[in-house]
PDB file of C-alpha atoms in Angstrom:
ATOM      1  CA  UNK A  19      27.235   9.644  32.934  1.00  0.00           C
ATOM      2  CA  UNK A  20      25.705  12.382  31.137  1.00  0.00           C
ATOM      3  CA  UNK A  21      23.129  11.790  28.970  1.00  0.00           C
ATOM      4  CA  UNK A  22      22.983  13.132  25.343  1.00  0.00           C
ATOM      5  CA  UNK A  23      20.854  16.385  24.481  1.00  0.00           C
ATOM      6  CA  UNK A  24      17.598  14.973  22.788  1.00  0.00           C
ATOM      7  CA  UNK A  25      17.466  16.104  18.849  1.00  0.00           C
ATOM      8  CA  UNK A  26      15.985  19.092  17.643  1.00  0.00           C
ATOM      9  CA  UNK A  27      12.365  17.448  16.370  1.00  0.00           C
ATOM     10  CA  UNK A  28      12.384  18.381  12.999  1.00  0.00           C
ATOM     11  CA  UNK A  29       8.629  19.960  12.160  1.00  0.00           C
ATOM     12  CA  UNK A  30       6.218  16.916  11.003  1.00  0.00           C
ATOM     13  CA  UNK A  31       6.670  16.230   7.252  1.00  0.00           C
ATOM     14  CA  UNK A  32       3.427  17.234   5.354  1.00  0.00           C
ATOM     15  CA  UNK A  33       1.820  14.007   3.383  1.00  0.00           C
ATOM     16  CA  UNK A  34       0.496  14.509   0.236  1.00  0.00           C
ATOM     17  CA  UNK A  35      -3.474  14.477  -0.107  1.00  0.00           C
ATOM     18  CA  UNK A  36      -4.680  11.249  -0.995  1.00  0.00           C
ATOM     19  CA  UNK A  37      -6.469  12.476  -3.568  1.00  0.00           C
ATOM     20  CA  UNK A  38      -8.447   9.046  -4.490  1.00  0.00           C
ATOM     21  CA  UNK A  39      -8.612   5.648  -1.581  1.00  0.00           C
ATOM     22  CA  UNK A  40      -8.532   2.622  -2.439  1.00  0.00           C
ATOM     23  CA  UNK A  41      -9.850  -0.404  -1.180  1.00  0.00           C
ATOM     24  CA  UNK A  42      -6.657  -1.129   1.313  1.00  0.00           C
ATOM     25  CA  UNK A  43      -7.048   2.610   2.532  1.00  0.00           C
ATOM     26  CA  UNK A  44     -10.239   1.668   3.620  1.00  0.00           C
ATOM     27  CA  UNK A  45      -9.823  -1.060   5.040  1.00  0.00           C
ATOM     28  CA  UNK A  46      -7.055  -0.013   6.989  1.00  0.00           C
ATOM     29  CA  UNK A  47      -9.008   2.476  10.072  1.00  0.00           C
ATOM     30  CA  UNK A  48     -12.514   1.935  10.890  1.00  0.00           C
ATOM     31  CA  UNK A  49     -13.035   5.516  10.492  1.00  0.00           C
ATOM     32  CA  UNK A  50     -12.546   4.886   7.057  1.00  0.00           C
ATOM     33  CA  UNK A  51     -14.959   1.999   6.577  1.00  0.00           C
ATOM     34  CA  UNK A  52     -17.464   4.278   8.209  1.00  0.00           C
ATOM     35  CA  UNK A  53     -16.412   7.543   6.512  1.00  0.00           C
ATOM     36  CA  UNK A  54     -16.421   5.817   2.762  1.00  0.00           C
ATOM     37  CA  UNK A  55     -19.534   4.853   2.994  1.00  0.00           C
ATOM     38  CA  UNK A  56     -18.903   0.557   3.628  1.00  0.00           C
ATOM     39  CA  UNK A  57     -17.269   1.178   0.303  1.00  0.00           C
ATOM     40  CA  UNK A  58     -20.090   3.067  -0.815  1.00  0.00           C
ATOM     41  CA  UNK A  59     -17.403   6.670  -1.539  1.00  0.00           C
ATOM     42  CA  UNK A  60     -14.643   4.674  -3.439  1.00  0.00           C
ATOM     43  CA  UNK A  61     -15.703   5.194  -6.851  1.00  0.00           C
ATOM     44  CA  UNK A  62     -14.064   7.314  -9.036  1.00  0.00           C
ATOM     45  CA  UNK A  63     -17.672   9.049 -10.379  1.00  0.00           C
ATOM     46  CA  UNK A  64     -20.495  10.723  -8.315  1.00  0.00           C
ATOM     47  CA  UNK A  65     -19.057   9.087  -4.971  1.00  0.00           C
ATOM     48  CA  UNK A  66     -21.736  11.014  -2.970  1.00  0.00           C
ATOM     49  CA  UNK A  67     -24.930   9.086  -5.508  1.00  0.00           C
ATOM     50  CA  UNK A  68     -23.333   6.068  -4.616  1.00  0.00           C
ATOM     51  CA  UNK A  69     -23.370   6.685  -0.754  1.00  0.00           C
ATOM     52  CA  UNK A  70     -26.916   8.091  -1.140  1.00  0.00           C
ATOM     53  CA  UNK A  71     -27.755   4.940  -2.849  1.00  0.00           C
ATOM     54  CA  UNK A  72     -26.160   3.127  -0.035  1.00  0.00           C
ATOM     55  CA  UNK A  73     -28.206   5.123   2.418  1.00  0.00           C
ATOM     56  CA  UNK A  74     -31.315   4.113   0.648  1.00  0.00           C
ATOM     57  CA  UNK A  75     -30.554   0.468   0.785  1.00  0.00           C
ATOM     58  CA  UNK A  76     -29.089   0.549   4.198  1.00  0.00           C
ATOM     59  CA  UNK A  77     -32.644   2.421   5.701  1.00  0.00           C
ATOM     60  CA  UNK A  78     -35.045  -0.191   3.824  1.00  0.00           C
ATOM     61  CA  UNK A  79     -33.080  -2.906   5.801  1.00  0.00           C
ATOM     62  CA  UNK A  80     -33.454  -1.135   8.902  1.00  0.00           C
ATOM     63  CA  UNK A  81     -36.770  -0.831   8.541  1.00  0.00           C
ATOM     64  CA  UNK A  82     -37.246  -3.879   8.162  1.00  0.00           C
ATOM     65  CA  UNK A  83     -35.477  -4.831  11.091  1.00  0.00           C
ATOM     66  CA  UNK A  84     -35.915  -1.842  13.158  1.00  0.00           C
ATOM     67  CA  UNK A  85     -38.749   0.406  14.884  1.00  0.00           C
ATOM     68  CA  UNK A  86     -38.973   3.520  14.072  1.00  0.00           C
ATOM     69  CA  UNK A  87     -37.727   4.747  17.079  1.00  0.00           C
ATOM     70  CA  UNK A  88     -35.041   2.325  17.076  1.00  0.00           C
ATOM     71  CA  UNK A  89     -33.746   3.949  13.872  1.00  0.00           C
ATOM     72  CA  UNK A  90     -34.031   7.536  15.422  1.00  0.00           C
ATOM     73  CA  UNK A  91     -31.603   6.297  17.882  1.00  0.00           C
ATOM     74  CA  UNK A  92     -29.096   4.737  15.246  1.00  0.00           C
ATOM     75  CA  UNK A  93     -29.611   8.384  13.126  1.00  0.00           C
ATOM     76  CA  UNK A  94     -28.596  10.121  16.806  1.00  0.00           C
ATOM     77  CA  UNK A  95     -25.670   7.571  17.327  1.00  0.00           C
ATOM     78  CA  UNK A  96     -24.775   8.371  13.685  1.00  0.00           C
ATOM     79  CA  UNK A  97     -24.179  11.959  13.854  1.00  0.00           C
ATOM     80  CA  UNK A  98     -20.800  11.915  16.513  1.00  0.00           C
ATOM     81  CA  UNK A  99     -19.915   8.481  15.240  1.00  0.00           C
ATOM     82  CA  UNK A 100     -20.048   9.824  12.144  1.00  0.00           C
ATOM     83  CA  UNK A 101     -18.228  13.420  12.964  1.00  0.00           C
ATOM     84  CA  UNK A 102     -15.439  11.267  13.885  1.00  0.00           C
ATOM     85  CA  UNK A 103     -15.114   9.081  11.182  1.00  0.00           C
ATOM     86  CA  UNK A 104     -14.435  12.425   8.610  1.00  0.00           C
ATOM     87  CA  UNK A 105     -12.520  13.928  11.070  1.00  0.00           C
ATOM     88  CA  UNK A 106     -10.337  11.038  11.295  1.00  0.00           C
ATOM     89  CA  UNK A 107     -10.307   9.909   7.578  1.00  0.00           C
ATOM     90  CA  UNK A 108      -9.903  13.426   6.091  1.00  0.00           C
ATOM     91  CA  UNK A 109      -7.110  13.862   8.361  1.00  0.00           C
ATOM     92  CA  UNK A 110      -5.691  10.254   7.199  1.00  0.00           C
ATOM     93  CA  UNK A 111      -6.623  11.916   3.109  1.00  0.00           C
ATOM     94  CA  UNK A 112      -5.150  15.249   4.101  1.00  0.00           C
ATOM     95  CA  UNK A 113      -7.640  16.518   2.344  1.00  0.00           C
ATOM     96  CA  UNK A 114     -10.432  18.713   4.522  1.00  0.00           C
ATOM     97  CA  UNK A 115     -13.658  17.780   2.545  1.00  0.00           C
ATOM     98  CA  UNK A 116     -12.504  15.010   0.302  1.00  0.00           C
ATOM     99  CA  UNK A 117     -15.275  13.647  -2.071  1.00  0.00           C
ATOM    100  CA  UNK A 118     -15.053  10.137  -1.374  1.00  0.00           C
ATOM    101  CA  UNK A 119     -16.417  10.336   2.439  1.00  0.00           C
ATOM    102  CA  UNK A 120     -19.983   9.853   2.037  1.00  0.00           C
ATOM    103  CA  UNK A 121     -20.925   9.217   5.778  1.00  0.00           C
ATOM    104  CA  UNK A 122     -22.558  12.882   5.359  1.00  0.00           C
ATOM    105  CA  UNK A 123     -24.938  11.991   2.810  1.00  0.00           C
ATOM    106  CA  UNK A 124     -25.728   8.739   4.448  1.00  0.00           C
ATOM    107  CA  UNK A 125     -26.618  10.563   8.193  1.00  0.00           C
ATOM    108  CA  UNK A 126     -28.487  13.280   6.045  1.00  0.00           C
ATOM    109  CA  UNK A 127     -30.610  11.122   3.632  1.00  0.00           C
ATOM    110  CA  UNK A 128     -31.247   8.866   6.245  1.00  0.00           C
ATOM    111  CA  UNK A 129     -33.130  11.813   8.241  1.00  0.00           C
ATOM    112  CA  UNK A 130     -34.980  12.476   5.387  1.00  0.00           C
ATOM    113  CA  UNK A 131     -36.183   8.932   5.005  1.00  0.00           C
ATOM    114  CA  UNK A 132     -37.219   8.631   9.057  1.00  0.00           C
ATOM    115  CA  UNK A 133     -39.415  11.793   8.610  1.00  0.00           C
ATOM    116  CA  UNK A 134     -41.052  11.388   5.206  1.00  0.00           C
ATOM    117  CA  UNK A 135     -41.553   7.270   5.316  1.00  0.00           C
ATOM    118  CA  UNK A 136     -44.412   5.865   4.793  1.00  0.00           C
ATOM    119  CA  UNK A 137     -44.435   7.421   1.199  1.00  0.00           C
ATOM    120  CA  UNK A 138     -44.362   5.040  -1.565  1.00  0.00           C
ATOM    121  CA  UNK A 139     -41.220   4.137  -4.242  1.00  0.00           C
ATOM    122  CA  UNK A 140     -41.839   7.128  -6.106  1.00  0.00           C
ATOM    123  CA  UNK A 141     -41.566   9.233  -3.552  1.00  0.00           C
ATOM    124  CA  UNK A 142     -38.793   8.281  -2.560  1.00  0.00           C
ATOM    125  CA  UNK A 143     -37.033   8.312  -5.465  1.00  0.00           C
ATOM    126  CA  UNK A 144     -38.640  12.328  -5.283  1.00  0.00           C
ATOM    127  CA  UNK A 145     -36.668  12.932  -2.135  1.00  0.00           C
ATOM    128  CA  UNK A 146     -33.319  10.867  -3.356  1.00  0.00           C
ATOM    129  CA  UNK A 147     -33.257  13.179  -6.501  1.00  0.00           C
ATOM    130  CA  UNK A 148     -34.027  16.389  -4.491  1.00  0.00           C
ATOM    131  CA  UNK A 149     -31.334  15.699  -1.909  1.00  0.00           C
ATOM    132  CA  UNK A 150     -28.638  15.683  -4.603  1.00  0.00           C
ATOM    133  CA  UNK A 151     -29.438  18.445  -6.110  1.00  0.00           C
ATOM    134  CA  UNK A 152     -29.248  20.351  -2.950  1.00  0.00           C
ATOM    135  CA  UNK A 153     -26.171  18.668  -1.934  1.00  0.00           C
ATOM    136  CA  UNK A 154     -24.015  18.974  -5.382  1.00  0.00           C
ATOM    137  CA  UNK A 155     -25.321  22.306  -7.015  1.00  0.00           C
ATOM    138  CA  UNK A 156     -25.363  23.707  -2.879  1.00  0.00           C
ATOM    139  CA  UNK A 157     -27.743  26.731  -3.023  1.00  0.00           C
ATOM    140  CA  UNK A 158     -27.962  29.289  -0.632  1.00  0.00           C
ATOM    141  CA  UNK A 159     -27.874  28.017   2.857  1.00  0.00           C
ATOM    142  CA  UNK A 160     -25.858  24.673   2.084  1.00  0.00           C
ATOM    143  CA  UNK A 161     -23.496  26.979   0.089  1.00  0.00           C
ATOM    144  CA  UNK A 162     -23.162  29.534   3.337  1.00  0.00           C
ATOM    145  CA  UNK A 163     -22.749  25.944   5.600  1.00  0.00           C
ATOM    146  CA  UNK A 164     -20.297  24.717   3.073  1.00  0.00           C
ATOM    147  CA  UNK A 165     -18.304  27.717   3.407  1.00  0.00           C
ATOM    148  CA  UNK A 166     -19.104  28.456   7.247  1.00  0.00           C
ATOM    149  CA  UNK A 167     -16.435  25.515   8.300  1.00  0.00           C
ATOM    150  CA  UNK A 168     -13.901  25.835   5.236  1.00  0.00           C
ATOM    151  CA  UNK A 169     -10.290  26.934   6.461  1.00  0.00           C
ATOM    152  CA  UNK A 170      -8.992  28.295   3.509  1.00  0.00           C
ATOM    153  CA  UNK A 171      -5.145  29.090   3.878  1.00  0.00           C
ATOM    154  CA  UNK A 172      -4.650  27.771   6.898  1.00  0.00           C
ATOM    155  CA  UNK A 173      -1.158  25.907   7.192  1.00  0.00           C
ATOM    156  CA  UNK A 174      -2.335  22.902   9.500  1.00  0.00           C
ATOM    157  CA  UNK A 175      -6.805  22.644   9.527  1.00  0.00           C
ATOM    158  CA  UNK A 176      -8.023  21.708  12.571  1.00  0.00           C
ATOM    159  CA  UNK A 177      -9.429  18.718  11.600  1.00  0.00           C
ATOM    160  CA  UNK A 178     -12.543  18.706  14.367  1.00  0.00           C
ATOM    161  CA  UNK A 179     -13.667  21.702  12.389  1.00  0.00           C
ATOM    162  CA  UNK A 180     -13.385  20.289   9.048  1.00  0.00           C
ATOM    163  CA  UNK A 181     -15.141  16.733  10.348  1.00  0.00           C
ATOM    164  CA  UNK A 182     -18.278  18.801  11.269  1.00  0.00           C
ATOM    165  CA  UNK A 183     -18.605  20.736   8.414  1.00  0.00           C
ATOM    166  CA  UNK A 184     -18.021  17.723   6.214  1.00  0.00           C
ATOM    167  CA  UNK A 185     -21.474  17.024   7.839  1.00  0.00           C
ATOM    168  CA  UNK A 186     -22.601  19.920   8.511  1.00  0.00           C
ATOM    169  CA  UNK A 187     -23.814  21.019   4.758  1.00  0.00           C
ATOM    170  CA  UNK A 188     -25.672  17.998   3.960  1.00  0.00           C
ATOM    171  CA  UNK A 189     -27.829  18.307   7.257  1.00  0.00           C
ATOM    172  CA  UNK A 190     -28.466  21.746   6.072  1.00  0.00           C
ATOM    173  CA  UNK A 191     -29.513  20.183   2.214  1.00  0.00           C
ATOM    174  CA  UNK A 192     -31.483  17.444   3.865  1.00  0.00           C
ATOM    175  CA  UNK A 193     -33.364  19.643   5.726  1.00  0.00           C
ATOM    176  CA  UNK A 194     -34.035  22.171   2.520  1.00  0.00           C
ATOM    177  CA  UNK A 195     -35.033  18.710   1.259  1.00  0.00           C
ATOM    178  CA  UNK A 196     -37.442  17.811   3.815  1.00  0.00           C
ATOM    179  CA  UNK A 197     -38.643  21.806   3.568  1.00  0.00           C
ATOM    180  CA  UNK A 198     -39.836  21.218  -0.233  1.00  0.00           C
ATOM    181  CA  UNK A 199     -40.985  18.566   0.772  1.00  0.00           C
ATOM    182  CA  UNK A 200     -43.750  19.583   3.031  1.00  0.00           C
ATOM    183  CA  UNK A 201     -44.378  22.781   0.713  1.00  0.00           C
ATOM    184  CA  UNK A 202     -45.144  19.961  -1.902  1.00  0.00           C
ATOM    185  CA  UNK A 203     -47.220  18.014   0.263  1.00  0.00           C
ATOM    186  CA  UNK A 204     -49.315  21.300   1.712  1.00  0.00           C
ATOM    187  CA  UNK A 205     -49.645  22.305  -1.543  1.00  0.00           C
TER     188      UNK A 205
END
């Protein structure tokens, strides 16, 4: 007996961006859990304060738990844990730096914490407002690292490209951070 031809595949339909998750999306991929933030990206207003926020809470736990070298090594494990997460979820969004993934500002403003701790509360309530200005108004550099891994116009982004640069711009605005920082401090 022969067998029938296979069907023509019929190109991939394109999803529509999911513009805004929810609470199912999330908890739907662990990529997402991680990506949002534990929740931290959902909201509808300044998603990337509220994952900075979250950052800030999440390093005073660790450090109470944690060495200091211990929490280098959860930053390290962070970064491709994390480059997956956005590459998986903004796939998932369709969307190639959606606002709502905050793992970026979590990675970045918890490398700013690990080098300027021990300073006290005000300080690093300093550092939290300094970080997002760099990382929402994006001056020079974390402008040019914004745009270095954009893919404007292209018909299917290759979504390991847009994961990095989802991180990519806030390491570049935490370390402009941490650079003002130290000006400040040798001031």
């Amino acid at each position: 007996m022969i067998d029938p031809p296979a069907p023509i595949a019929s190109s991939p339909s394109v999803q529509p961006a999911l513009r805004r998750p929810t609470l199912r999306f999330m908890l739907s991929h662990p990529a997402h859990w991680i990506a949002l933030g534990f929740g931290s990206g959902l909201p509808r207003v300044a998603p990337g304060t509220f994952g900075t926020l979250w950052a800030w809470a999440a390093y005073l736990v660790m450090q109470r738990w944690l060495s200091e070298a211990a929490i280098g090594w959860v930053i390290l494990a962070s970064l491709p844990i994390g480059w997956w997460a956005c590459t998986v979820t903004a796939r998932h969004m369709n969307i190639a730096d959606p606002g709502s993934i905050v793992w970026d500002e979590v990675i970045a403003f918890w490398i700013i914490l690990w080098v300027v701790i021990p300073i006290g509360f005000i300080g690093q309530l300093a550092a939290f407002a300094l970080f997002r200005v760099f990382d929402a108004a994006k001056p020079g550099p974390v402008a040019w690292a914004d745009g270095l891994f954009k893919q404007k116009g292209a018909a299917e982004p290759d979504w390991w490209r847009a994961g990095f640069g989802i991180i990519l711009d806030d390491l570049v605005a935490a370390f402009c951070t941490l650079l003002v920082i130290a000006a400040v401090r040798a001031w």
